[in-house]
């Protein structure tokens, strides 16, 4: 995903239908000023309560979802514009992950039109209002960003397949895969075991490993890797810190992390509950924060976050999962910013995966059929690994978020 210069000129008159502005981050004073100037819109503040990224983000997801539920319950006759204002720097930018929720909302309720408007942290209420009004005249743009006098629009740029591939594993490396006993975790553990000599591979999950899991681990050891499974809930900060301390003690550190822990609790936006949202957000959101903080002073070579097409494009029934995965993309950007400042090590890439043919998570048959009609086919293991190596081969300028699509290229473009 890249930001490109926005096209000039208005494409529509001022928005005349129902209009909501959601201000992320809880700055009540600024919200009051924006609300006073934008009399035709209803303003709401989200993400103000709670401490730390996971709590604030979960509050913002819940509050935005409740707003969408109220709007839908009123059965609007016209299209409703929901503009979400996000400050474009530091941890505040993570609220941009709410884009996943808005994209899903539009798929479930086509009358809802979401738009993320990223602004500089120090912009006045008057400037924000001007940006909102300008962007409301281009409601088809799903994400726009104002910075240093420029207006940019988020879009996708196709990566050239011939830029080479990079296998990030090296002999003797130490690799942590969260959700490692799941479908994709084991595929990548095997890729490491085959691609590097004497690698140490540590897999985590909340459950006890079953017989099948033990057999898969023995198979990996036969390939020459040293493999361990640890029952660690990645959403539990203390447990993650103690696992990282153990890896530091026994192996001198960690070379790379694949964050693949995740759960789904599919249901329509109108039916989502706070418990479901918490269950879906915890492994991804608290998970990435815990991993990042626990490894802040380690010289990681990479941190790869397993996101989903649901985050990048939205997916019916997955409003919470889309918000969780879209947060990972924002987190990758934020962490890479810290790497550039010398505060973290190793490139972070969030990969928005499509459905894997042999992954653990599966789609209901009807959704898979619908995807096929759109030209999307389940991703085969070999092609998925190739896409992974291609995603890592690029320079950091290629994007913090890389979406992988599998199917009929013509139809998908
Ligand atoms: N498979 C696909 O087609 C696909 C497509 C798009 C994106 N993805 C993403 O890729 C990742 C892996 O998918 P998968 O197909 O391998 O799914 P999977 O087979 O369901 O594996 C996910 C693993 O995550 C673990 N997990 C869940 N919550 C956890 C927590 N709090 N702490 C530690 N581990 C936790 C689960 O183990 P426990 O229950 O034992 O904790 C499970 O083994 C997921 O994040 C998913 O969102 C997959």
CSV table of N, CA and C and ligand atoms in Angstrom, one decimal, residues 179 181-185 204-207 229 232-235 260-263 283-284 306-308 321 353-356 359-361, ligand 1:
chain,number,residue,atom,x,y,z
A,179,UNK,N,1.5,-18.4,17.5
A,179,UNK,CA,0.5,-19.2,16.8
A,179,UNK,C,1.2,-20.2,15.9
A,181,UNK,N,1.8,-23.4,16.2
A,181,UNK,CA,1.3,-24.8,16.0
A,181,UNK,C,0.1,-24.8,15.1
A,182,UNK,N,-0.3,-23.6,14.6
A,182,UNK,CA,-1.4,-23.5,13.6
A,182,UNK,C,-1.0,-23.8,12.2
A,183,UNK,N,-1.9,-23.8,11.3
A,183,UNK,CA,-1.6,-24.2,9.9
A,183,UNK,C,-0.5,-23.5,9.3
A,184,UNK,N,-0.5,-22.2,9.3
A,184,UNK,CA,0.6,-21.4,8.7
A,184,UNK,C,1.9,-21.5,9.5
A,185,UNK,N,1.7,-21.5,10.8
A,185,UNK,CA,2.9,-21.5,11.7
A,185,UNK,C,3.8,-22.7,11.3
A,204,UNK,N,4.7,-20.8,19.6
A,204,UNK,CA,3.9,-20.6,20.8
A,204,UNK,C,2.4,-20.7,20.5
A,205,UNK,N,1.7,-21.1,21.5
A,205,UNK,CA,0.2,-21.1,21.4
A,205,UNK,C,-0.3,-21.2,22.8
A,206,UNK,N,-1.7,-21.1,23.0
A,206,UNK,CA,-2.2,-21.2,24.3
A,206,UNK,C,-2.5,-22.6,24.7
A,207,UNK,N,-2.8,-23.5,23.7
A,207,UNK,CA,-3.2,-24.8,24.1
A,207,UNK,C,-2.0,-25.8,24.3
A,229,UNK,N,8.0,-26.0,21.7
A,229,UNK,CA,6.7,-25.4,21.7
A,229,UNK,C,6.5,-24.9,23.2
A,232,UNK,N,2.4,-20.1,25.6
A,232,UNK,CA,2.4,-18.7,25.9
A,232,UNK,C,1.3,-17.9,25.2
A,233,UNK,N,0.5,-17.3,26.0
A,233,UNK,CA,-0.6,-16.4,25.4
A,233,UNK,C,0.1,-15.1,25.0
A,234,UNK,N,0.1,-14.8,23.7
A,234,UNK,CA,0.9,-13.6,23.3
A,234,UNK,C,0.2,-12.3,23.7
A,235,UNK,N,-1.0,-12.4,24.2
A,235,UNK,CA,-1.7,-11.2,24.7
A,235,UNK,C,-1.3,-10.9,26.1
A,260,UNK,N,2.0,-14.9,14.0
A,260,UNK,CA,0.9,-15.5,13.3
A,260,UNK,C,-0.3,-15.9,14.2
A,261,UNK,N,-0.2,-15.5,15.4
A,261,UNK,CA,-1.3,-15.9,16.3
A,261,UNK,C,-2.6,-15.1,15.9
A,262,UNK,N,-3.7,-15.8,15.9
A,262,UNK,CA,-4.9,-15.1,15.6
A,262,UNK,C,-6.1,-16.0,15.8
A,263,UNK,N,-7.3,-15.4,16.0
A,263,UNK,CA,-8.5,-16.1,16.1
A,263,UNK,C,-9.6,-15.4,15.4
A,283,UNK,N,-5.1,-11.4,20.4
A,283,UNK,CA,-3.8,-12.0,19.9
A,283,UNK,C,-3.1,-11.1,19.0
A,284,UNK,N,-3.8,-10.3,18.2
A,284,UNK,CA,-3.1,-9.5,17.1
A,284,UNK,C,-2.6,-8.2,17.7
A,306,UNK,N,1.5,-11.4,10.4
A,306,UNK,CA,0.5,-12.1,9.5
A,306,UNK,C,-0.8,-11.4,9.6
A,307,UNK,N,-1.1,-10.6,8.6
A,307,UNK,CA,-2.4,-10.0,8.5
A,307,UNK,C,-3.3,-10.7,7.5
A,308,UNK,N,-4.3,-10.0,7.1
A,308,UNK,CA,-5.3,-10.7,6.3
A,308,UNK,C,-5.9,-9.7,5.3
A,321,UNK,N,-12.1,-8.6,13.1
A,321,UNK,CA,-10.9,-9.3,12.6
A,321,UNK,C,-10.2,-8.3,11.6
A,353,UNK,N,-2.6,-11.6,4.0
A,353,UNK,CA,-2.7,-12.9,3.2
A,353,UNK,C,-4.2,-13.1,2.7
A,354,UNK,N,-4.3,-13.8,1.6
A,354,UNK,CA,-5.6,-14.3,1.2
A,354,UNK,C,-5.8,-15.6,1.8
A,355,UNK,N,-6.9,-16.3,1.5
A,355,UNK,CA,-7.1,-17.6,2.0
A,355,UNK,C,-6.0,-18.6,1.5
A,356,UNK,N,-5.4,-19.3,2.4
A,356,UNK,CA,-4.4,-20.3,2.0
A,356,UNK,C,-5.2,-21.7,1.8
A,359,UNK,N,-4.0,-23.7,5.0
A,359,UNK,CA,-3.8,-23.1,6.2
A,359,UNK,C,-4.8,-23.6,7.3
A,360,UNK,N,-4.7,-23.1,8.5
A,360,UNK,CA,-5.6,-23.6,9.5
A,360,UNK,C,-7.0,-22.9,9.4
A,361,UNK,N,-7.0,-21.6,9.3
A,361,UNK,CA,-8.2,-20.8,9.2
A,361,UNK,C,-8.9,-21.1,7.9
B,1,LIG,N1,-5.0,-19.5,6.8
B,1,LIG,C1,-5.3,-18.5,6.1
B,1,LIG,O1,-5.9,-18.7,5.0
B,1,LIG,C2,-5.1,-17.1,6.5
B,1,LIG,C3,-5.5,-16.0,5.7
B,1,LIG,C4,-5.3,-14.7,6.1
B,1,LIG,C5,-4.6,-14.5,7.2
B,1,LIG,N2,-4.2,-15.5,8.1
B,1,LIG,C6,-3.5,-15.2,9.3
B,1,LIG,O2,-2.4,-16.0,9.5
B,1,LIG,C7,-2.3,-16.4,10.8
B,1,LIG,C8,-2.2,-17.9,10.9
B,1,LIG,O3,-3.3,-18.5,10.4
B,1,LIG,P1,-3.6,-20.1,10.4
B,1,LIG,O4,-4.3,-20.4,9.2
B,1,LIG,O5,-2.3,-20.7,10.7
B,1,LIG,O6,-4.6,-20.1,11.7
B,1,LIG,P2,-4.7,-21.2,12.8
B,1,LIG,O7,-4.3,-22.6,12.2
B,1,LIG,O8,-6.0,-21.0,13.4
B,1,LIG,O9,-3.5,-20.9,13.8
B,1,LIG,C9,-3.6,-19.7,14.6
B,1,LIG,C10,-2.9,-20.1,15.9
B,1,LIG,O10,-2.8,-19.0,16.7
B,1,LIG,C11,-2.8,-19.4,18.1
B,1,LIG,N3,-3.3,-18.4,19.0
B,1,LIG,C12,-4.5,-17.8,19.0
B,1,LIG,N4,-4.5,-16.9,20.0
B,1,LIG,C13,-3.3,-16.9,20.6
B,1,LIG,C14,-2.7,-16.2,21.6
B,1,LIG,N5,-3.4,-15.3,22.3
B,1,LIG,N6,-1.4,-16.5,21.9
B,1,LIG,C15,-0.7,-17.4,21.3
B,1,LIG,N7,-1.2,-18.1,20.2
B,1,LIG,C16,-2.5,-17.9,19.9
B,1,LIG,C17,-3.8,-20.6,18.0
B,1,LIG,O11,-3.4,-21.6,19.0
B,1,LIG,P3,-4.1,-21.7,20.4
B,1,LIG,O12,-5.5,-21.7,20.2
B,1,LIG,O13,-3.5,-22.9,21.0
B,1,LIG,O14,-3.6,-20.4,21.2
B,1,LIG,C18,-3.6,-21.2,16.6
B,1,LIG,O15,-2.7,-22.3,16.6
B,1,LIG,C19,-3.5,-15.8,11.6
B,1,LIG,O16,-3.1,-14.7,12.3
B,1,LIG,C20,-4.4,-15.4,10.5
B,1,LIG,O17,-5.1,-14.2,10.8
B,1,LIG,C21,-4.4,-16.8,7.7
